[in-house]
Amino acid sequence: DIQMTQSPSTLSASVGDRVTITCRASQSISSWLAWYQQKPGKAPKLLIYAASTLESGVPSRFSGSGSGTEFTLTISSLQPDDFATYYCQQYSSYSYTFGQGTKLEIK
Amino acid sequence: EVQLLESGGGLIQPGGSLRLSCAASGFTFSSYAMSWVRQAPGKGLEWVSAVKSSGGSTYYADSVKGRFTISRDNSKNTLYLQMNSLRAEDTAVYYCAKRGTTGTTKEVFDYWGQGTLVTVSS
C-alpha cells in the first residue's frame, strides 16, 4: 500500500500568517492527491483535488502544488476559520490512503 | 443539495455484528462510486471500503477484509456496511462518502455524511 506522510503534525500560527503543510507519498502518485479540512465533530471537507485544483466554493487563499511524491498545501493569509486539522489523501489506487493529519493551532 | 445520512451505529460487544446504512439524496446515486471512511476517537482518517456505481466491484482495506461487506441498493439510494467479528479497534465514527465523477481527476470524496459512532466494547 502507498503510505502518506504529512509534516508537521502540529503547526502554530497567527491570523494573517502564510503557512505550508507538506505531504509525501511512498511512491509516485502522479497528481492523484487531495486535501481535506476537518473541524472537531464535523465531517472532512474537500479543499483541493488533482494536487492543485480548488474545489468550488473554497477560498482562493488555499492552494496546492506538487506531483509525483511531494505535495504542499499553502494558506496564503490565515483566517480565524482556518484553524482545523488538514489531511492529504492519495487516490491513485483503490486502497485510498490518508496522511496522519496536521493540526493547525492558533499561536 | 447532496445529503448523506448514516445510521445503525451503537454499542456492540466484541465478536458481534452491526449493519450501517447511508441514505443518499440530491444526486443520481446509481451513477457514483461510494465509500466508507472511519475515524477512531482522537485519530486520523482511515478508508475502509468502496463500491463502484453498479455494485459489481468492491474494495476493502486489509484491516477489515473478510469481516466487512459493502453493498448498495440503487433502487433505494442506500449504501450499506455489514460489519462482522467486530473488534475493539473497529471503534470509530464511520462516514459514508460520495466519490466524484469516474474517469475524471475528481475521483475523490466530494461529499461526506455526518458520521455514525460504532463502539465495540464489553
PDB file of C-alpha atoms in Angstrom:
ATOM      1  CA  ASP A   1       0.000   0.000   0.000  1.00  0.00           C
ATOM      2  CA  ILE A   2       1.029   3.599  -0.601  1.00  0.00           C
ATOM      3  CA  GLN A   3       1.971   5.409   2.590  1.00  0.00           C
ATOM      4  CA  MET A   4       1.315   9.128   3.029  1.00  0.00           C
ATOM      5  CA  THR A   5       3.378  11.180   5.473  1.00  0.00           C
ATOM      6  CA  GLN A   6       2.416  14.720   6.465  1.00  0.00           C
ATOM      7  CA  SER A   7       4.556  17.304   8.177  1.00  0.00           C
ATOM      8  CA  PRO A   8       4.399  18.922  10.556  1.00  0.00           C
ATOM      9  CA  SER A   9       1.937  17.086  12.791  1.00  0.00           C
ATOM     10  CA  THR A  10       1.101  20.324  14.576  1.00  0.00           C
ATOM     11  CA  LEU A  11       1.554  23.874  13.360  1.00  0.00           C
ATOM     12  CA  SER A  12       1.087  27.017  15.474  1.00  0.00           C
ATOM     13  CA  ALA A  13       0.417  30.198  13.556  1.00  0.00           C
ATOM     14  CA  SER A  14      -1.312  33.555  13.777  1.00  0.00           C
ATOM     15  CA  VAL A  15      -4.093  35.165  11.786  1.00  0.00           C
ATOM     16  CA  GLY A  16      -2.573  36.632   8.644  1.00  0.00           C
ATOM     17  CA  ASP A  17       0.352  34.196   8.503  1.00  0.00           C
ATOM     18  CA  ARG A  18       1.264  32.226   5.413  1.00  0.00           C
ATOM     19  CA  VAL A  19       1.530  28.523   6.216  1.00  0.00           C
ATOM     20  CA  THR A  20       2.583  25.442   4.284  1.00  0.00           C
ATOM     21  CA  ILE A  21       1.856  21.788   5.003  1.00  0.00           C
ATOM     22  CA  THR A  22       3.812  19.032   3.259  1.00  0.00           C
ATOM     23  CA  CYS A  23       2.651  15.583   2.216  1.00  0.00           C
ATOM     24  CA  ARG A  24       4.956  12.858   0.890  1.00  0.00           C
ATOM     25  CA  ALA A  25       3.912   9.644  -0.817  1.00  0.00           C
ATOM     26  CA  SER A  26       5.918   6.430  -0.515  1.00  0.00           C
ATOM     27  CA  GLN A  27       5.766   6.035  -4.304  1.00  0.00           C
ATOM     28  CA  SER A  28       4.733   8.191  -7.215  1.00  0.00           C
ATOM     29  CA  ILE A  29       1.035   9.042  -7.324  1.00  0.00           C
ATOM     30  CA  SER A  30       1.280  11.493 -10.229  1.00  0.00           C
ATOM     31  CA  SER A  31      -1.211  14.214  -9.275  1.00  0.00           C
ATOM     32  CA  TRP A  32      -3.787  11.957  -7.623  1.00  0.00           C
ATOM     33  CA  LEU A  33      -3.711  13.915  -4.384  1.00  0.00           C
ATOM     34  CA  ALA A  34      -6.477  15.612  -2.425  1.00  0.00           C
ATOM     35  CA  TRP A  35      -6.538  17.849   0.628  1.00  0.00           C
ATOM     36  CA  TYR A  36      -9.335  17.946   3.219  1.00  0.00           C
ATOM     37  CA  GLN A  37     -10.095  20.215   6.148  1.00  0.00           C
ATOM     38  CA  GLN A  38     -11.742  18.836   9.268  1.00  0.00           C
ATOM     39  CA  LYS A  39     -13.082  20.692  12.271  1.00  0.00           C
ATOM     40  CA  PRO A  40     -13.867  18.992  15.609  1.00  0.00           C
ATOM     41  CA  GLY A  41     -17.028  16.923  15.497  1.00  0.00           C
ATOM     42  CA  LYS A  42     -17.535  17.541  11.788  1.00  0.00           C
ATOM     43  CA  ALA A  43     -17.011  15.561   8.616  1.00  0.00           C
ATOM     44  CA  PRO A  44     -13.999  16.350   6.441  1.00  0.00           C
ATOM     45  CA  LYS A  45     -14.450  18.948   3.703  1.00  0.00           C
ATOM     46  CA  LEU A  46     -12.775  18.670   0.311  1.00  0.00           C
ATOM     47  CA  LEU A  47     -10.475  21.621  -0.412  1.00  0.00           C
ATOM     48  CA  ILE A  48      -8.254  20.607  -3.312  1.00  0.00           C
ATOM     49  CA  TYR A  49      -8.073  17.683  -5.746  1.00  0.00           C
ATOM     50  CA  ALA A  50      -5.713  16.686  -8.525  1.00  0.00           C
ATOM     51  CA  ALA A  51      -2.988  18.226  -6.356  1.00  0.00           C
ATOM     52  CA  SER A  52      -3.795  21.798  -7.320  1.00  0.00           C
ATOM     53  CA  THR A  53      -7.445  22.176  -8.377  1.00  0.00           C
ATOM     54  CA  LEU A  54      -9.504  24.206  -5.927  1.00  0.00           C
ATOM     55  CA  GLU A  55     -12.896  22.734  -5.097  1.00  0.00           C
ATOM     56  CA  SER A  56     -15.816  25.019  -5.914  1.00  0.00           C
ATOM     57  CA  GLY A  57     -16.552  27.441  -3.100  1.00  0.00           C
ATOM     58  CA  VAL A  58     -13.170  27.107  -1.398  1.00  0.00           C
ATOM     59  CA  PRO A  59     -11.450  30.461  -0.785  1.00  0.00           C
ATOM     60  CA  SER A  60      -8.581  31.312  -3.094  1.00  0.00           C
ATOM     61  CA  ARG A  61      -6.180  31.735  -0.160  1.00  0.00           C
ATOM     62  CA  PHE A  62      -5.889  27.923  -0.292  1.00  0.00           C
ATOM     63  CA  SER A  63      -3.585  26.477  -2.922  1.00  0.00           C
ATOM     64  CA  GLY A  64      -1.951  23.151  -3.641  1.00  0.00           C
ATOM     65  CA  SER A  65       1.084  22.114  -5.612  1.00  0.00           C
ATOM     66  CA  GLY A  66       3.312  19.152  -6.365  1.00  0.00           C
ATOM     67  CA  SER A  67       3.365  15.915  -8.283  1.00  0.00           C
ATOM     68  CA  GLY A  68       4.957  12.505  -8.010  1.00  0.00           C
ATOM     69  CA  THR A  69       5.782  12.097  -4.323  1.00  0.00           C
ATOM     70  CA  GLU A  70       5.978  15.618  -2.900  1.00  0.00           C
ATOM     71  CA  PHE A  71       2.984  17.881  -2.350  1.00  0.00           C
ATOM     72  CA  THR A  72       2.175  21.048  -0.455  1.00  0.00           C
ATOM     73  CA  LEU A  73      -0.918  22.839   0.799  1.00  0.00           C
ATOM     74  CA  THR A  74      -0.462  26.567   1.311  1.00  0.00           C
ATOM     75  CA  ILE A  75      -2.780  29.011   3.034  1.00  0.00           C
ATOM     76  CA  SER A  76      -1.665  32.472   1.963  1.00  0.00           C
ATOM     77  CA  SER A  77      -3.172  34.504   4.810  1.00  0.00           C
ATOM     78  CA  LEU A  78      -4.671  32.593   7.706  1.00  0.00           C
ATOM     79  CA  GLN A  79      -8.185  33.466   8.745  1.00  0.00           C
ATOM     80  CA  PRO A  80      -9.819  32.523  12.072  1.00  0.00           C
ATOM     81  CA  ASP A  81     -11.982  29.923  10.301  1.00  0.00           C
ATOM     82  CA  ASP A  82      -8.886  28.078   9.007  1.00  0.00           C
ATOM     83  CA  PHE A  83      -7.781  26.676  12.359  1.00  0.00           C
ATOM     84  CA  ALA A  84      -8.557  23.000  11.897  1.00  0.00           C
ATOM     85  CA  THR A  85      -6.911  19.692  11.025  1.00  0.00           C
ATOM     86  CA  TYR A  86      -5.801  19.081   7.442  1.00  0.00           C
ATOM     87  CA  TYR A  87      -5.402  15.701   5.728  1.00  0.00           C
ATOM     88  CA  CYS A  88      -3.869  14.734   2.431  1.00  0.00           C
ATOM     89  CA  GLN A  89      -5.153  11.654   0.601  1.00  0.00           C
ATOM     90  CA  GLN A  90      -3.865   9.695  -2.361  1.00  0.00           C
ATOM     91  CA  TYR A  91      -6.332   8.276  -4.830  1.00  0.00           C
ATOM     92  CA  SER A  92      -4.028   6.703  -7.395  1.00  0.00           C
ATOM     93  CA  SER A  93      -5.091   3.252  -6.268  1.00  0.00           C
ATOM     94  CA  TYR A  94      -8.277   1.903  -4.761  1.00  0.00           C
ATOM     95  CA  SER A  95      -6.593   1.470  -1.406  1.00  0.00           C
ATOM     96  CA  TYR A  96      -7.049   5.140  -0.688  1.00  0.00           C
ATOM     97  CA  THR A  97      -4.629   6.347   1.974  1.00  0.00           C
ATOM     98  CA  PHE A  98      -4.728   9.434   4.153  1.00  0.00           C
ATOM     99  CA  GLY A  99      -1.870  11.244   5.796  1.00  0.00           C
ATOM    100  CA  GLN A 100      -1.891  11.289   9.583  1.00  0.00           C
ATOM    101  CA  GLY A 101      -3.121  14.883   9.681  1.00  0.00           C
ATOM    102  CA  THR A 102      -1.745  18.322  10.528  1.00  0.00           C
ATOM    103  CA  LYS A 103      -3.414  20.245  13.319  1.00  0.00           C
ATOM    104  CA  LEU A 104      -3.261  23.980  12.696  1.00  0.00           C
ATOM    105  CA  GLU A 105      -3.434  25.819  16.015  1.00  0.00           C
ATOM    106  CA  ILE A 106      -3.666  29.444  16.981  1.00  0.00           C
ATOM    107  CA  LYS A 107      -0.358  30.797  18.285  1.00  0.00           C
TER     108      LYS A 107
ATOM    109  CA  GLU B   1     -28.448  19.565  -2.296  1.00  0.00           C
ATOM    110  CA  VAL B   2     -26.424  16.413  -1.749  1.00  0.00           C
ATOM    111  CA  GLN B   3     -27.220  14.713   1.546  1.00  0.00           C
ATOM    112  CA  LEU B   4     -25.760  11.566   3.068  1.00  0.00           C
ATOM    113  CA  LEU B   5     -27.311  10.304   6.287  1.00  0.00           C
ATOM    114  CA  GLU B   6     -25.693   7.421   8.147  1.00  0.00           C
ATOM    115  CA  SER B   7     -27.459   5.255  10.699  1.00  0.00           C
ATOM    116  CA  GLY B   8     -27.023   1.957  12.509  1.00  0.00           C
ATOM    117  CA  GLY B   9     -24.154   2.751  14.850  1.00  0.00           C
ATOM    118  CA  GLY B  10     -24.144   1.877  18.517  1.00  0.00           C
ATOM    119  CA  LEU B  11     -22.538  -0.145  21.276  1.00  0.00           C
ATOM    120  CA  ILE B  12     -21.718  -3.739  20.364  1.00  0.00           C
ATOM    121  CA  GLN B  13     -19.745  -6.469  22.112  1.00  0.00           C
ATOM    122  CA  PRO B  14     -16.521  -7.837  20.639  1.00  0.00           C
ATOM    123  CA  GLY B  15     -17.293 -10.563  18.122  1.00  0.00           C
ATOM    124  CA  GLY B  16     -20.689  -9.078  17.348  1.00  0.00           C
ATOM    125  CA  SER B  17     -22.185  -7.793  14.110  1.00  0.00           C
ATOM    126  CA  LEU B  18     -23.668  -4.499  13.030  1.00  0.00           C
ATOM    127  CA  ARG B  19     -25.021  -3.100   9.767  1.00  0.00           C
ATOM    128  CA  LEU B  20     -24.589   0.537   8.889  1.00  0.00           C
ATOM    129  CA  SER B  21     -26.755   2.323   6.348  1.00  0.00           C
ATOM    130  CA  CYS B  22     -26.244   5.544   4.422  1.00  0.00           C
ATOM    131  CA  ALA B  23     -29.284   7.145   2.801  1.00  0.00           C
ATOM    132  CA  ALA B  24     -28.362   9.359  -0.138  1.00  0.00           C
ATOM    133  CA  SER B  25     -30.303  12.164  -1.770  1.00  0.00           C
ATOM    134  CA  GLY B  26     -29.760  15.158  -4.006  1.00  0.00           C
ATOM    135  CA  PHE B  27     -27.808  13.345  -6.726  1.00  0.00           C
ATOM    136  CA  THR B  28     -28.132  10.347  -9.040  1.00  0.00           C
ATOM    137  CA  PHE B  29     -26.933   7.735  -6.563  1.00  0.00           C
ATOM    138  CA  SER B  30     -26.599   4.960  -9.135  1.00  0.00           C
ATOM    139  CA  SER B  31     -24.014   6.968 -11.100  1.00  0.00           C
ATOM    140  CA  TYR B  32     -21.384   7.308  -8.400  1.00  0.00           C
ATOM    141  CA  ALA B  33     -18.983   5.081  -6.520  1.00  0.00           C
ATOM    142  CA  MET B  34     -19.308   5.262  -2.747  1.00  0.00           C
ATOM    143  CA  SER B  35     -17.013   4.568   0.179  1.00  0.00           C
ATOM    144  CA  TRP B  36     -16.914   4.158   3.932  1.00  0.00           C
ATOM    145  CA  VAL B  37     -14.211   6.009   5.859  1.00  0.00           C
ATOM    146  CA  ARG B  38     -13.709   5.723   9.610  1.00  0.00           C
ATOM    147  CA  GLN B  39     -12.053   7.756  12.317  1.00  0.00           C
ATOM    148  CA  ALA B  40     -11.136   6.272  15.680  1.00  0.00           C
ATOM    149  CA  PRO B  41     -11.536   8.639  18.641  1.00  0.00           C
ATOM    150  CA  GLY B  42      -8.819  11.293  18.510  1.00  0.00           C
ATOM    151  CA  LYS B  43      -7.182   9.668  15.478  1.00  0.00           C
ATOM    152  CA  GLY B  44      -6.908  10.276  11.753  1.00  0.00           C
ATOM    153  CA  LEU B  45      -8.990   9.138   8.807  1.00  0.00           C
ATOM    154  CA  GLU B  46      -8.876   5.562   7.528  1.00  0.00           C
ATOM    155  CA  TRP B  47     -10.508   4.436   4.299  1.00  0.00           C
ATOM    156  CA  VAL B  48     -12.472   1.232   4.932  1.00  0.00           C
ATOM    157  CA  SER B  49     -14.242   0.099   1.785  1.00  0.00           C
ATOM    158  CA  ALA B  50     -15.519   1.189  -1.623  1.00  0.00           C
ATOM    159  CA  VAL B  51     -18.105   0.023  -4.122  1.00  0.00           C
ATOM    160  CA  LYS B  52     -18.474   1.007  -7.746  1.00  0.00           C
ATOM    161  CA  SER B  53     -21.650   2.612  -9.025  1.00  0.00           C
ATOM    162  CA  SER B  54     -23.209  -0.637 -10.236  1.00  0.00           C
ATOM    163  CA  GLY B  55     -22.278  -2.514  -7.088  1.00  0.00           C
ATOM    164  CA  GLY B  56     -20.374  -5.044  -9.160  1.00  0.00           C
ATOM    165  CA  SER B  57     -16.919  -4.261  -7.784  1.00  0.00           C
ATOM    166  CA  THR B  58     -15.965  -3.854  -4.162  1.00  0.00           C
ATOM    167  CA  TYR B  59     -12.718  -2.988  -2.391  1.00  0.00           C
ATOM    168  CA  TYR B  60     -11.553  -3.271   1.212  1.00  0.00           C
ATOM    169  CA  ALA B  61      -8.764  -2.134   3.493  1.00  0.00           C
ATOM    170  CA  ASP B  62      -6.641  -5.033   4.732  1.00  0.00           C
ATOM    171  CA  SER B  63      -7.767  -4.254   8.293  1.00  0.00           C
ATOM    172  CA  VAL B  64     -11.386  -5.216   7.520  1.00  0.00           C
ATOM    173  CA  LYS B  65     -11.054  -7.672   4.628  1.00  0.00           C
ATOM    174  CA  GLY B  66     -13.007 -10.852   5.296  1.00  0.00           C
ATOM    175  CA  ARG B  67     -15.017  -9.253   8.129  1.00  0.00           C
ATOM    176  CA  PHE B  68     -16.822  -6.307   6.494  1.00  0.00           C
ATOM    177  CA  THR B  69     -19.030  -6.330   3.400  1.00  0.00           C
ATOM    178  CA  ILE B  70     -20.018  -3.221   1.473  1.00  0.00           C
ATOM    179  CA  SER B  71     -23.137  -3.211  -0.690  1.00  0.00           C
ATOM    180  CA  ARG B  72     -25.624  -0.817  -2.189  1.00  0.00           C
ATOM    181  CA  ASP B  73     -29.254  -0.780  -3.264  1.00  0.00           C
ATOM    182  CA  ASN B  74     -29.555   1.700  -6.115  1.00  0.00           C
ATOM    183  CA  SER B  75     -33.346   1.380  -6.096  1.00  0.00           C
ATOM    184  CA  LYS B  76     -33.365   2.663  -2.505  1.00  0.00           C
ATOM    185  CA  ASN B  77     -30.449   5.125  -2.867  1.00  0.00           C
ATOM    186  CA  THR B  78     -28.796   3.443   0.078  1.00  0.00           C
ATOM    187  CA  LEU B  79     -25.275   2.271   0.877  1.00  0.00           C
ATOM    188  CA  TYR B  80     -24.581  -0.425   3.461  1.00  0.00           C
ATOM    189  CA  LEU B  81     -21.703  -1.764   5.501  1.00  0.00           C
ATOM    190  CA  GLN B  82     -22.156  -5.153   7.134  1.00  0.00           C
ATOM    191  CA  MET B  83     -19.616  -5.486   9.921  1.00  0.00           C
ATOM    192  CA  ASN B  84     -18.961  -8.924  11.440  1.00  0.00           C
ATOM    193  CA  SER B  85     -16.467 -10.233  14.012  1.00  0.00           C
ATOM    194  CA  LEU B  86     -16.109  -6.742  15.423  1.00  0.00           C
ATOM    195  CA  ARG B  87     -13.040  -5.867  17.456  1.00  0.00           C
ATOM    196  CA  ALA B  88     -12.226  -3.092  19.904  1.00  0.00           C
ATOM    197  CA  GLU B  89     -10.017  -1.492  17.244  1.00  0.00           C
ATOM    198  CA  ASP B  90     -13.070  -1.083  14.986  1.00  0.00           C
ATOM    199  CA  THR B  91     -14.394   1.555  17.391  1.00  0.00           C
ATOM    200  CA  ALA B  92     -14.752   4.720  15.337  1.00  0.00           C
ATOM    201  CA  VAL B  93     -17.042   7.211  13.695  1.00  0.00           C
ATOM    202  CA  TYR B  94     -17.985   5.750  10.330  1.00  0.00           C
ATOM    203  CA  TYR B  95     -18.595   8.182   7.473  1.00  0.00           C
ATOM    204  CA  CYS B  96     -20.082   7.395   4.120  1.00  0.00           C
ATOM    205  CA  ALA B  97     -18.596   9.415   1.306  1.00  0.00           C
ATOM    206  CA  LYS B  98     -19.587  10.034  -2.286  1.00  0.00           C
ATOM    207  CA  ARG B  99     -16.848   9.826  -4.873  1.00  0.00           C
ATOM    208  CA  GLY B 100     -16.601  12.326  -7.689  1.00  0.00           C
ATOM    209  CA  THR B 101     -17.166  11.514 -11.325  1.00  0.00           C
ATOM    210  CA  THR B 102     -15.385   8.370 -12.529  1.00  0.00           C
ATOM    211  CA  GLY B 103     -12.847   8.956 -15.270  1.00  0.00           C
ATOM    212  CA  THR B 104     -12.048  12.487 -14.166  1.00  0.00           C
ATOM    213  CA  THR B 105      -9.400  13.931 -11.878  1.00  0.00           C
ATOM    214  CA  LYS B 106     -12.124  14.356  -9.275  1.00  0.00           C
ATOM    215  CA  GLU B 107     -12.379  10.741  -8.161  1.00  0.00           C
ATOM    216  CA  VAL B 108     -12.165  11.971  -4.589  1.00  0.00           C
ATOM    217  CA  PHE B 109     -14.633  12.166  -1.718  1.00  0.00           C
ATOM    218  CA  ASP B 110     -16.540  15.326  -2.542  1.00  0.00           C
ATOM    219  CA  TYR B 111     -19.438  14.838  -0.114  1.00  0.00           C
ATOM    220  CA  TRP B 112     -19.493  13.205   3.307  1.00  0.00           C
ATOM    221  CA  GLY B 113     -22.196  12.249   5.765  1.00  0.00           C
ATOM    222  CA  GLN B 114     -22.167  13.402   9.383  1.00  0.00           C
ATOM    223  CA  GLY B 115     -20.970  10.011  10.619  1.00  0.00           C
ATOM    224  CA  THR B 116     -22.284   7.322  12.950  1.00  0.00           C
ATOM    225  CA  LEU B 117     -20.384   6.118  16.020  1.00  0.00           C
ATOM    226  CA  VAL B 118     -19.628   2.439  16.462  1.00  0.00           C
ATOM    227  CA  THR B 119     -18.303   1.405  19.863  1.00  0.00           C
ATOM    228  CA  VAL B 120     -17.029  -2.128  20.320  1.00  0.00           C
ATOM    229  CA  SER B 121     -16.723  -2.903  23.997  1.00  0.00           C
ATOM    230  CA  SER B 122     -17.790  -5.465  26.566  1.00  0.00           C
TER     231      SER B 122
END
